[in-house]
Amino acid sequence: MEEQIYFKETSIQARRPDDILSKKIEREVSPFCRTMISKTVDQLRLADHSLVLEIGFKSREYLPFLFQKGTGIGYYGNNISETVVLGALSAPALKINEGTAQFSLAKENGTLAIGNDFFDGCFTVNTIYFWKDPVAHLKEIYRVLRPGGKFSLAFMEKNIGVDLPWTRSDFTFYDTNEVKTFFSKVGFADVEVKQMTEEITGQNGKGIVRPFVNVVGRK
């Protein structure tokens, strides 16, 4: 019999996120993330009772997939959108492998209100385009990971992203070598790059296979 898991409420910081940017992320990025998310999570190789952070979670739809990776996984998700966070907090509880989940507002500068060496894994999908200082964000992620913890990042390369119809000037795209350099500057070791694909449904209703890149580093 499956155990009850509870989506714990966490304090909402007394600040308003950039609503325009938040809505852009929710509207333009999240519809295409489901396959990217599952493949990005896979790279963490989560064990029982792992603590895992997601930077910029989009919804809780894929949490059942994550909680099947082990027993008693503790998930922490943040997002700059108060609407997204409150929606996650108010949703009904799930019952999967004794996992727990917490949600909170994120700061746009990437600062994390969490102590050092806390998480076993961290992942993020399609968020790097909005980071004003990617190295600063990665330094915070590195800080909160335990020694040996992994960070898995998925993104679309510059040569693909700039041609998408929903991207605008406020998206900053990178090529793989640039992202690898960011990882190295922060101190991540054993950096691995994998070329992957996801299948999405186009406006004509037909399936489209689109490439993306996954970069994984270990603290």
PDB file of N, CA and C in Angstrom, residues 43-140:
ATOM      1  N   GLN A  43      19.516  11.744 -15.073  1.00  0.00           N
ATOM      2  CA  GLN A  43      20.964  11.898 -14.973  1.00  0.00           C
ATOM      3  C   GLN A  43      21.453  12.034 -13.534  1.00  0.00           C
ATOM      4  N   LEU A  44      20.551  12.319 -12.595  1.00  0.00           N
ATOM      5  CA  LEU A  44      20.954  12.471 -11.201  1.00  0.00           C
ATOM      6  C   LEU A  44      21.173  11.130 -10.508  1.00  0.00           C
ATOM      7  N   ARG A  45      20.569  10.072 -11.042  1.00  0.00           N
ATOM      8  CA  ARG A  45      20.702   8.742 -10.439  1.00  0.00           C
ATOM      9  C   ARG A  45      20.358   8.785  -8.945  1.00  0.00           C
ATOM     10  N   LEU A  46      19.156   9.244  -8.647  1.00  0.00           N
ATOM     11  CA  LEU A  46      18.750   9.453  -7.264  1.00  0.00           C
ATOM     12  C   LEU A  46      18.627   8.138  -6.499  1.00  0.00           C
ATOM     13  N   ALA A  47      19.079   8.156  -5.246  1.00  0.00           N
ATOM     14  CA  ALA A  47      18.979   6.996  -4.360  1.00  0.00           C
ATOM     15  C   ALA A  47      17.861   7.241  -3.345  1.00  0.00           C
ATOM     16  N   ASP A  48      17.537   6.223  -2.566  1.00  0.00           N
ATOM     17  CA  ASP A  48      16.548   6.377  -1.506  1.00  0.00           C
ATOM     18  C   ASP A  48      16.944   7.522  -0.579  1.00  0.00           C
ATOM     19  N   HIS A  49      15.937   8.295  -0.162  1.00  0.00           N
ATOM     20  CA  HIS A  49      16.099   9.375   0.812  1.00  0.00           C
ATOM     21  C   HIS A  49      16.982  10.517   0.310  1.00  0.00           C
ATOM     22  N   SER A  50      17.112  10.637  -0.991  1.00  0.00           N
ATOM     23  CA  SER A  50      17.848  11.773  -1.546  1.00  0.00           C
ATOM     24  C   SER A  50      17.064  13.063  -1.334  1.00  0.00           C
ATOM     25  N   LEU A  51      17.790  14.149  -1.146  1.00  0.00           N
ATOM     26  CA  LEU A  51      17.203  15.479  -1.115  1.00  0.00           C
ATOM     27  C   LEU A  51      17.555  16.153  -2.436  1.00  0.00           C
ATOM     28  N   VAL A  52      16.531  16.624  -3.147  1.00  0.00           N
ATOM     29  CA  VAL A  52      16.763  17.156  -4.489  1.00  0.00           C
ATOM     30  C   VAL A  52      16.086  18.512  -4.654  1.00  0.00           C
ATOM     31  N   LEU A  53      16.799  19.430  -5.264  1.00  0.00           N
ATOM     32  CA  LEU A  53      16.310  20.780  -5.515  1.00  0.00           C
ATOM     33  C   LEU A  53      16.048  20.958  -7.003  1.00  0.00           C
ATOM     34  N   GLU A  54      14.914  21.565  -7.328  1.00  0.00           N
ATOM     35  CA  GLU A  54      14.665  21.975  -8.713  1.00  0.00           C
ATOM     36  C   GLU A  54      14.613  23.490  -8.768  1.00  0.00           C
ATOM     37  N   ILE A  55      15.421  24.063  -9.622  1.00  0.00           N
ATOM     38  CA  ILE A  55      15.413  25.500  -9.848  1.00  0.00           C
ATOM     39  C   ILE A  55      14.388  25.819 -10.924  1.00  0.00           C
ATOM     40  N   GLY A  56      13.379  26.614 -10.583  1.00  0.00           N
ATOM     41  CA  GLY A  56      12.381  27.028 -11.563  1.00  0.00           C
ATOM     42  C   GLY A  56      11.398  25.934 -11.927  1.00  0.00           C
ATOM     43  N   PHE A  57      10.793  25.264 -10.918  1.00  0.00           N
ATOM     44  CA  PHE A  57       9.819  24.213 -11.243  1.00  0.00           C
ATOM     45  C   PHE A  57       8.630  24.824 -11.977  1.00  0.00           C
ATOM     46  N   LYS A  58       8.020  24.032 -12.858  1.00  0.00           N
ATOM     47  CA  LYS A  58       6.912  24.526 -13.673  1.00  0.00           C
ATOM     48  C   LYS A  58       5.555  24.083 -13.131  1.00  0.00           C
ATOM     49  N   SER A  59       5.486  22.856 -12.628  1.00  0.00           N
ATOM     50  CA  SER A  59       4.254  22.314 -12.055  1.00  0.00           C
ATOM     51  C   SER A  59       4.622  21.083 -11.247  1.00  0.00           C
ATOM     52  N   ARG A  60       3.605  20.439 -10.610  1.00  0.00           N
ATOM     53  CA  ARG A  60       3.895  19.208  -9.887  1.00  0.00           C
ATOM     54  C   ARG A  60       3.572  17.972 -10.702  1.00  0.00           C
ATOM     55  N   GLU A  61       3.232  18.120 -11.966  1.00  0.00           N
ATOM     56  CA  GLU A  61       2.766  16.995 -12.777  1.00  0.00           C
ATOM     57  C   GLU A  61       3.784  15.869 -12.856  1.00  0.00           C
ATOM     58  N   TYR A  62       5.066  16.192 -12.863  1.00  0.00           N
ATOM     59  CA  TYR A  62       6.102  15.184 -13.051  1.00  0.00           C
ATOM     60  C   TYR A  62       6.658  14.662 -11.721  1.00  0.00           C
ATOM     61  N   LEU A  63       6.134  15.130 -10.574  1.00  0.00           N
ATOM     62  CA  LEU A  63       6.635  14.639  -9.294  1.00  0.00           C
ATOM     63  C   LEU A  63       6.405  13.143  -9.087  1.00  0.00           C
ATOM     64  N   PRO A  64       5.287  12.565  -9.547  1.00  0.00           N
ATOM     65  CA  PRO A  64       5.166  11.105  -9.430  1.00  0.00           C
ATOM     66  C   PRO A  64       6.327  10.372 -10.090  1.00  0.00           C
ATOM     67  N   PHE A  65       6.785  10.871 -11.235  1.00  0.00           N
ATOM     68  CA  PHE A  65       7.940  10.267 -11.908  1.00  0.00           C
ATOM     69  C   PHE A  65       9.176  10.366 -11.029  1.00  0.00           C
ATOM     70  N   LEU A  66       9.404  11.537 -10.441  1.00  0.00           N
ATOM     71  CA  LEU A  66      10.580  11.735  -9.616  1.00  0.00           C
ATOM     72  C   LEU A  66      10.531  10.856  -8.365  1.00  0.00           C
ATOM     73  N   PHE A  67       9.376  10.761  -7.719  1.00  0.00           N
ATOM     74  CA  PHE A  67       9.264   9.999  -6.478  1.00  0.00           C
ATOM     75  C   PHE A  67       9.367   8.488  -6.701  1.00  0.00           C
ATOM     76  N   GLN A  68       9.197   8.048  -7.936  1.00  0.00           N
ATOM     77  CA  GLN A  68       9.397   6.629  -8.229  1.00  0.00           C
ATOM     78  C   GLN A  68      10.876   6.264  -8.298  1.00  0.00           C
ATOM     79  N   LYS A  69      11.750   7.265  -8.258  1.00  0.00           N
ATOM     80  CA  LYS A  69      13.190   7.006  -8.353  1.00  0.00           C
ATOM     81  C   LYS A  69      13.764   6.440  -7.064  1.00  0.00           C
ATOM     82  N   GLY A  70      13.039   6.532  -5.974  1.00  0.00           N
ATOM     83  CA  GLY A  70      13.527   6.004  -4.708  1.00  0.00           C
ATOM     84  C   GLY A  70      12.523   6.243  -3.607  1.00  0.00           C
ATOM     85  N   THR A  71      12.747   5.620  -2.478  1.00  0.00           N
ATOM     86  CA  THR A  71      11.868   5.779  -1.321  1.00  0.00           C
ATOM     87  C   THR A  71      12.292   6.982  -0.494  1.00  0.00           C
ATOM     88  N   GLY A  72      11.309   7.746  -0.053  1.00  0.00           N
ATOM     89  CA  GLY A  72      11.578   8.843   0.860  1.00  0.00           C
ATOM     90  C   GLY A  72      12.365   9.988   0.279  1.00  0.00           C
ATOM     91  N   ILE A  73      12.190  10.274  -0.992  1.00  0.00           N
ATOM     92  CA  ILE A  73      12.890  11.401  -1.617  1.00  0.00           C
ATOM     93  C   ILE A  73      12.282  12.712  -1.121  1.00  0.00           C
ATOM     94  N   GLY A  74      13.136  13.655  -0.773  1.00  0.00           N
ATOM     95  CA  GLY A  74      12.694  14.981  -0.378  1.00  0.00           C
ATOM     96  C   GLY A  74      12.921  15.964  -1.513  1.00  0.00           C
ATOM     97  N   TYR A  75      11.841  16.532  -2.033  1.00  0.00           N
ATOM     98  CA  TYR A  75      11.910  17.439  -3.184  1.00  0.00           C
ATOM     99  C   TYR A  75      11.692  18.868  -2.709  1.00  0.00           C
ATOM    100  N   TYR A  76      12.509  19.769  -3.208  1.00  0.00           N
ATOM    101  CA  TYR A  76      12.362  21.195  -2.948  1.00  0.00           C
ATOM    102  C   TYR A  76      12.301  21.901  -4.299  1.00  0.00           C
ATOM    103  N   GLY A  77      11.231  22.638  -4.545  1.00  0.00           N
ATOM    104  CA  GLY A  77      11.108  23.348  -5.814  1.00  0.00           C
ATOM    105  C   GLY A  77      10.939  24.840  -5.595  1.00  0.00           C
ATOM    106  N   ASN A  78      11.608  25.650  -6.407  1.00  0.00           N
ATOM    107  CA  ASN A  78      11.371  27.088  -6.311  1.00  0.00           C
ATOM    108  C   ASN A  78      11.032  27.666  -7.677  1.00  0.00           C
ATOM    109  N   ASN A  79      10.409  28.837  -7.650  1.00  0.00           N
ATOM    110  CA  ASN A  79      10.023  29.532  -8.867  1.00  0.00           C
ATOM    111  C   ASN A  79       9.863  31.001  -8.528  1.00  0.00           C
ATOM    112  N   ILE A  80      10.152  31.891  -9.475  1.00  0.00           N
ATOM    113  CA  ILE A  80      10.003  33.318  -9.205  1.00  0.00           C
ATOM    114  C   ILE A  80       8.550  33.768  -9.261  1.00  0.00           C
ATOM    115  N   SER A  81       7.646  32.894  -9.702  1.00  0.00           N
ATOM    116  CA  SER A  81       6.231  33.232  -9.821  1.00  0.00           C
ATOM    117  C   SER A  81       5.480  32.844  -8.553  1.00  0.00           C
ATOM    118  N   GLU A  82       4.893  33.823  -7.882  1.00  0.00           N
ATOM    119  CA  GLU A  82       4.081  33.535  -6.699  1.00  0.00           C
ATOM    120  C   GLU A  82       2.861  32.699  -7.078  1.00  0.00           C
ATOM    121  N   THR A  83       2.316  32.921  -8.269  1.00  0.00           N
ATOM    122  CA  THR A  83       1.161  32.155  -8.721  1.00  0.00           C
ATOM    123  C   THR A  83       1.485  30.670  -8.829  1.00  0.00           C
ATOM    124  N   VAL A  84       2.635  30.353  -9.409  1.00  0.00           N
ATOM    125  CA  VAL A  84       3.038  28.959  -9.558  1.00  0.00           C
ATOM    126  C   VAL A  84       3.249  28.316  -8.193  1.00  0.00           C
ATOM    127  N   VAL A  85       3.916  29.025  -7.283  1.00  0.00           N
ATOM    128  CA  VAL A  85       4.197  28.475  -5.956  1.00  0.00           C
ATOM    129  C   VAL A  85       2.912  28.246  -5.174  1.00  0.00           C
ATOM    130  N   LEU A  86       2.032  29.229  -5.150  1.00  0.00           N
ATOM    131  CA  LEU A  86       0.783  29.079  -4.409  1.00  0.00           C
ATOM    132  C   LEU A  86      -0.079  27.970  -4.999  1.00  0.00           C
ATOM    133  N   GLY A  87      -0.050  27.832  -6.314  1.00  0.00           N
ATOM    134  CA  GLY A  87      -0.804  26.750  -6.948  1.00  0.00           C
ATOM    135  C   GLY A  87      -0.305  25.383  -6.508  1.00  0.00           C
ATOM    136  N   ALA A  88       1.008  25.236  -6.405  1.00  0.00           N
ATOM    137  CA  ALA A  88       1.580  23.967  -5.960  1.00  0.00           C
ATOM    138  C   ALA A  88       1.255  23.690  -4.500  1.00  0.00           C
ATOM    139  N   LEU A  89       1.290  24.733  -3.678  1.00  0.00           N
ATOM    140  CA  LEU A  89       1.019  24.555  -2.257  1.00  0.00           C
ATOM    141  C   LEU A  89      -0.432  24.176  -1.984  1.00  0.00           C
ATOM    142  N   SER A  90      -1.346  24.664  -2.824  1.00  0.00           N
ATOM    143  CA  SER A  90      -2.762  24.429  -2.577  1.00  0.00           C
ATOM    144  C   SER A  90      -3.290  23.143  -3.197  1.00  0.00           C
ATOM    145  N   ALA A  91      -2.474  22.461  -3.987  1.00  0.00           N
ATOM    146  CA  ALA A  91      -2.922  21.238  -4.656  1.00  0.00           C
ATOM    147  C   ALA A  91      -3.028  20.078  -3.666  1.00  0.00           C
ATOM    148  N   PRO A  92      -3.858  19.077  -3.977  1.00  0.00           N
ATOM    149  CA  PRO A  92      -4.015  17.923  -3.080  1.00  0.00           C
ATOM    150  C   PRO A  92      -2.721  17.130  -2.935  1.00  0.00           C
ATOM    151  N   ALA A  93      -2.617  16.411  -1.821  1.00  0.00           N
ATOM    152  CA  ALA A  93      -1.435  15.581  -1.567  1.00  0.00           C
ATOM    153  C   ALA A  93      -1.407  14.375  -2.495  1.00  0.00           C
ATOM    154  N   LEU A  94      -0.207  13.848  -2.748  1.00  0.00           N
ATOM    155  CA  LEU A  94      -0.032  12.619  -3.505  1.00  0.00           C
ATOM    156  C   LEU A  94       0.379  11.495  -2.558  1.00  0.00           C
ATOM    157  N   LYS A  95       0.364  10.277  -3.049  1.00  0.00           N
ATOM    158  CA  LYS A  95       0.743   9.119  -2.235  1.00  0.00           C
ATOM    159  C   LYS A  95       1.774   8.284  -2.998  1.00  0.00           C
ATOM    160  N   ILE A  96       3.017   8.628  -2.831  1.00  0.00           N
ATOM    161  CA  ILE A  96       4.051   7.927  -3.597  1.00  0.00           C
ATOM    162  C   ILE A  96       5.318   7.761  -2.756  1.00  0.00           C
ATOM    163  N   ASN A  97       5.623   6.545  -2.390  1.00  0.00           N
ATOM    164  CA  ASN A  97       6.927   6.173  -1.828  1.00  0.00           C
ATOM    165  C   ASN A  97       7.427   7.048  -0.678  1.00  0.00           C
ATOM    166  N   GLU A  98       6.530   7.559   0.122  1.00  0.00           N
ATOM    167  CA  GLU A  98       6.909   8.324   1.315  1.00  0.00           C
ATOM    168  C   GLU A  98       7.691   9.592   0.986  1.00  0.00           C
ATOM    169  N   GLY A  99       7.565  10.081  -0.221  1.00  0.00           N
ATOM    170  CA  GLY A  99       8.278  11.305  -0.584  1.00  0.00           C
ATOM    171  C   GLY A  99       7.621  12.528   0.019  1.00  0.00           C
ATOM    172  N   THR A 100       8.383  13.611   0.098  1.00  0.00           N
ATOM    173  CA  THR A 100       7.847  14.889   0.569  1.00  0.00           C
ATOM    174  C   THR A 100       8.252  15.995  -0.395  1.00  0.00           C
ATOM    175  N   ALA A 101       7.465  17.059  -0.427  1.00  0.00           N
ATOM    176  CA  ALA A 101       7.769  18.170  -1.337  1.00  0.00           C
ATOM    177  C   ALA A 101       7.528  19.499  -0.649  1.00  0.00           C
ATOM    178  N   GLN A 102       8.381  20.443  -0.946  1.00  0.00           N
ATOM    179  CA  GLN A 102       8.242  21.805  -0.451  1.00  0.00           C
ATOM    180  C   GLN A 102       8.431  22.762  -1.612  1.00  0.00           C
ATOM    181  N   PHE A 103       7.730  23.904  -1.540  1.00  0.00           N
ATOM    182  CA  PHE A 103       7.798  24.875  -2.623  1.00  0.00           C
ATOM    183  C   PHE A 103       8.024  26.262  -2.027  1.00  0.00           C
ATOM    184  N   SER A 104       8.781  27.087  -2.732  1.00  0.00           N
ATOM    185  CA  SER A 104       9.038  28.440  -2.243  1.00  0.00           C
ATOM    186  C   SER A 104       9.346  29.378  -3.399  1.00  0.00           C
ATOM    187  N   LEU A 105       9.233  30.667  -3.129  1.00  0.00           N
ATOM    188  CA  LEU A 105       9.589  31.674  -4.121  1.00  0.00           C
ATOM    189  C   LEU A 105      11.097  31.741  -4.281  1.00  0.00           C
ATOM    190  N   ALA A 106      11.514  31.941  -5.501  1.00  0.00           N
ATOM    191  CA  ALA A 106      12.946  32.071  -5.795  1.00  0.00           C
ATOM    192  C   ALA A 106      13.314  33.539  -5.942  1.00  0.00           C
ATOM    193  N   LYS A 107      14.566  33.845  -5.685  1.00  0.00           N
ATOM    194  CA  LYS A 107      15.090  35.177  -5.932  1.00  0.00           C
ATOM    195  C   LYS A 107      15.701  35.222  -7.326  1.00  0.00           C
ATOM    196  N   GLU A 108      15.491  36.313  -8.014  1.00  0.00           N
ATOM    197  CA  GLU A 108      15.961  36.405  -9.391  1.00  0.00           C
ATOM    198  C   GLU A 108      17.484  36.380  -9.508  1.00  0.00           C
ATOM    199  N   ASN A 109      18.179  36.753  -8.450  1.00  0.00           N
ATOM    200  CA  ASN A 109      19.646  36.724  -8.521  1.00  0.00           C
ATOM    201  C   ASN A 109      20.209  35.343  -8.222  1.00  0.00           C
ATOM    202  N   GLY A 110      19.330  34.367  -7.959  1.00  0.00           N
ATOM    203  CA  GLY A 110      19.768  32.997  -7.752  1.00  0.00           C
ATOM    204  C   GLY A 110      20.143  32.646  -6.328  1.00  0.00           C
ATOM    205  N   THR A 111      20.106  33.612  -5.405  1.00  0.00           N
ATOM    206  CA  THR A 111      20.450  33.343  -4.016  1.00  0.00           C
ATOM    207  C   THR A 111      19.479  32.336  -3.409  1.00  0.00           C
ATOM    208  N   LEU A 112      20.010  31.360  -2.679  1.00  0.00           N
ATOM    209  CA  LEU A 112      19.197  30.306  -2.069  1.00  0.00           C
ATOM    210  C   LEU A 112      19.279  30.404  -0.549  1.00  0.00           C
ATOM    211  N   ALA A 113      18.112  30.451   0.096  1.00  0.00           N
ATOM    212  CA  ALA A 113      18.050  30.557   1.555  1.00  0.00           C
ATOM    213  C   ALA A 113      18.181  29.172   2.185  1.00  0.00           C
ATOM    214  N   ILE A 114      19.285  28.514   1.899  1.00  0.00           N
ATOM    215  CA  ILE A 114      19.535  27.141   2.337  1.00  0.00           C
ATOM    216  C   ILE A 114      21.008  27.053   2.748  1.00  0.00           C
ATOM    217  N   GLY A 115      21.278  26.247   3.762  1.00  0.00           N
ATOM    218  CA  GLY A 115      22.643  26.099   4.240  1.00  0.00           C
ATOM    219  C   GLY A 115      23.533  25.350   3.266  1.00  0.00           C
ATOM    220  N   ASN A 116      24.817  25.362   3.531  1.00  0.00           N
ATOM    221  CA  ASN A 116      25.786  24.669   2.691  1.00  0.00           C
ATOM    222  C   ASN A 116      25.605  23.157   2.751  1.00  0.00           C
ATOM    223  N   ASP A 117      25.999  22.479   1.682  1.00  0.00           N
ATOM    224  CA  ASP A 117      26.097  21.007   1.665  1.00  0.00           C
ATOM    225  C   ASP A 117      24.793  20.334   2.087  1.00  0.00           C
ATOM    226  N   PHE A 118      23.699  20.711   1.465  1.00  0.00           N
ATOM    227  CA  PHE A 118      22.382  20.225   1.889  1.00  0.00           C
ATOM    228  C   PHE A 118      21.792  19.176   0.946  1.00  0.00           C
ATOM    229  N   PHE A 119      21.875  19.411  -0.363  1.00  0.00           N
ATOM    230  CA  PHE A 119      21.176  18.566  -1.332  1.00  0.00           C
ATOM    231  C   PHE A 119      22.093  17.498  -1.935  1.00  0.00           C
ATOM    232  N   ASP A 120      21.478  16.362  -2.258  1.00  0.00           N
ATOM    233  CA  ASP A 120      22.179  15.296  -2.978  1.00  0.00           C
ATOM    234  C   ASP A 120      22.155  15.531  -4.483  1.00  0.00           C
ATOM    235  N   GLY A 121      21.166  16.278  -4.959  1.00  0.00           N
ATOM    236  CA  GLY A 121      21.045  16.539  -6.387  1.00  0.00           C
ATOM    237  C   GLY A 121      20.261  17.808  -6.639  1.00  0.00           C
ATOM    238  N   CYS A 122      20.493  18.387  -7.802  1.00  0.00           N
ATOM    239  CA  CYS A 122      19.761  19.582  -8.225  1.00  0.00           C
ATOM    240  C   CYS A 122      19.580  19.502  -9.733  1.00  0.00           C
ATOM    241  N   PHE A 123      18.442  19.983 -10.226  1.00  0.00           N
ATOM    242  CA  PHE A 123      18.239  20.011 -11.672  1.00  0.00           C
ATOM    243  C   PHE A 123      17.449  21.242 -12.059  1.00  0.00           C
ATOM    244  N   THR A 124      17.576  21.612 -13.314  1.00  0.00           N
ATOM    245  CA  THR A 124      16.808  22.723 -13.852  1.00  0.00           C
ATOM    246  C   THR A 124      16.668  22.546 -15.359  1.00  0.00           C
ATOM    247  N   VAL A 125      15.548  22.984 -15.893  1.00  0.00           N
ATOM    248  CA  VAL A 125      15.238  22.817 -17.316  1.00  0.00           C
ATOM    249  C   VAL A 125      14.776  24.153 -17.893  1.00  0.00           C
ATOM    250  N   ASN A 126      15.435  24.590 -18.955  1.00  0.00           N
ATOM    251  CA  ASN A 126      15.019  25.794 -19.677  1.00  0.00           C
ATOM    252  C   ASN A 126      14.928  27.036 -18.799  1.00  0.00           C
ATOM    253  N   THR A 127      15.868  27.200 -17.875  1.00  0.00           N
ATOM    254  CA  THR A 127      15.881  28.405 -17.058  1.00  0.00           C
ATOM    255  C   THR A 127      17.116  29.269 -17.291  1.00  0.00           C
ATOM    256  N   ILE A 128      18.190  28.697 -17.784  1.00  0.00           N
ATOM    257  CA  ILE A 128      19.445  29.424 -17.906  1.00  0.00           C
ATOM    258  C   ILE A 128      19.312  30.651 -18.810  1.00  0.00           C
ATOM    259  N   TYR A 129      18.345  30.645 -19.717  1.00  0.00           N
ATOM    260  CA  TYR A 129      18.154  31.778 -20.635  1.00  0.00           C
ATOM    261  C   TYR A 129      17.811  33.067 -19.889  1.00  0.00           C
ATOM    262  N   PHE A 130      17.282  32.942 -18.664  1.00  0.00           N
ATOM    263  CA  PHE A 130      16.794  34.097 -17.921  1.00  0.00           C
ATOM    264  C   PHE A 130      17.730  34.508 -16.784  1.00  0.00           C
ATOM    265  N   TRP A 131      18.839  33.803 -16.630  1.00  0.00           N
ATOM    266  CA  TRP A 131      19.785  34.141 -15.566  1.00  0.00           C
ATOM    267  C   TRP A 131      20.676  35.286 -16.028  1.00  0.00           C
ATOM    268  N   LYS A 132      20.643  36.387 -15.295  1.00  0.00           N
ATOM    269  CA  LYS A 132      21.480  37.532 -15.663  1.00  0.00           C
ATOM    270  C   LYS A 132      22.962  37.216 -15.487  1.00  0.00           C
ATOM    271  N   ASP A 133      23.273  36.368 -14.500  1.00  0.00           N
ATOM    272  CA  ASP A 133      24.659  35.992 -14.236  1.00  0.00           C
ATOM    273  C   ASP A 133      24.699  34.481 -13.993  1.00  0.00           C
ATOM    274  N   PRO A 134      24.869  33.681 -15.047  1.00  0.00           N
ATOM    275  CA  PRO A 134      24.844  32.227 -14.885  1.00  0.00           C
ATOM    276  C   PRO A 134      25.865  31.705 -13.887  1.00  0.00           C
ATOM    277  N   VAL A 135      27.053  32.293 -13.840  1.00  0.00           N
ATOM    278  CA  VAL A 135      28.079  31.821 -12.917  1.00  0.00           C
ATOM    279  C   VAL A 135      27.632  32.028 -11.469  1.00  0.00           C
ATOM    280  N   ALA A 136      26.994  33.155 -11.183  1.00  0.00           N
ATOM    281  CA  ALA A 136      26.504  33.414  -9.823  1.00  0.00           C
ATOM    282  C   ALA A 136      25.446  32.394  -9.422  1.00  0.00           C
ATOM    283  N   HIS A 137      24.543  32.064 -10.343  1.00  0.00           N
ATOM    284  CA  HIS A 137      23.524  31.045 -10.069  1.00  0.00           C
ATOM    285  C   HIS A 137      24.180  29.695  -9.789  1.00  0.00           C
ATOM    286  N   LEU A 138      25.149  29.340 -10.611  1.00  0.00           N
ATOM    287  CA  LEU A 138      25.809  28.048 -10.454  1.00  0.00           C
ATOM    288  C   LEU A 138      26.621  27.973  -9.155  1.00  0.00           C
ATOM    289  N   LYS A 139      27.188  29.090  -8.731  1.00  0.00           N
ATOM    290  CA  LYS A 139      27.923  29.100  -7.467  1.00  0.00           C
ATOM    291  C   LYS A 139      27.000  28.778  -6.303  1.00  0.00           C
ATOM    292  N   GLU A 140      25.781  29.313  -6.321  1.00  0.00           N
ATOM    293  CA  GLU A 140      24.818  29.022  -5.261  1.00  0.00           C
ATOM    294  C   GLU A 140      24.400  27.555  -5.285  1.00  0.00           C
TER     295      GLU A 140
END
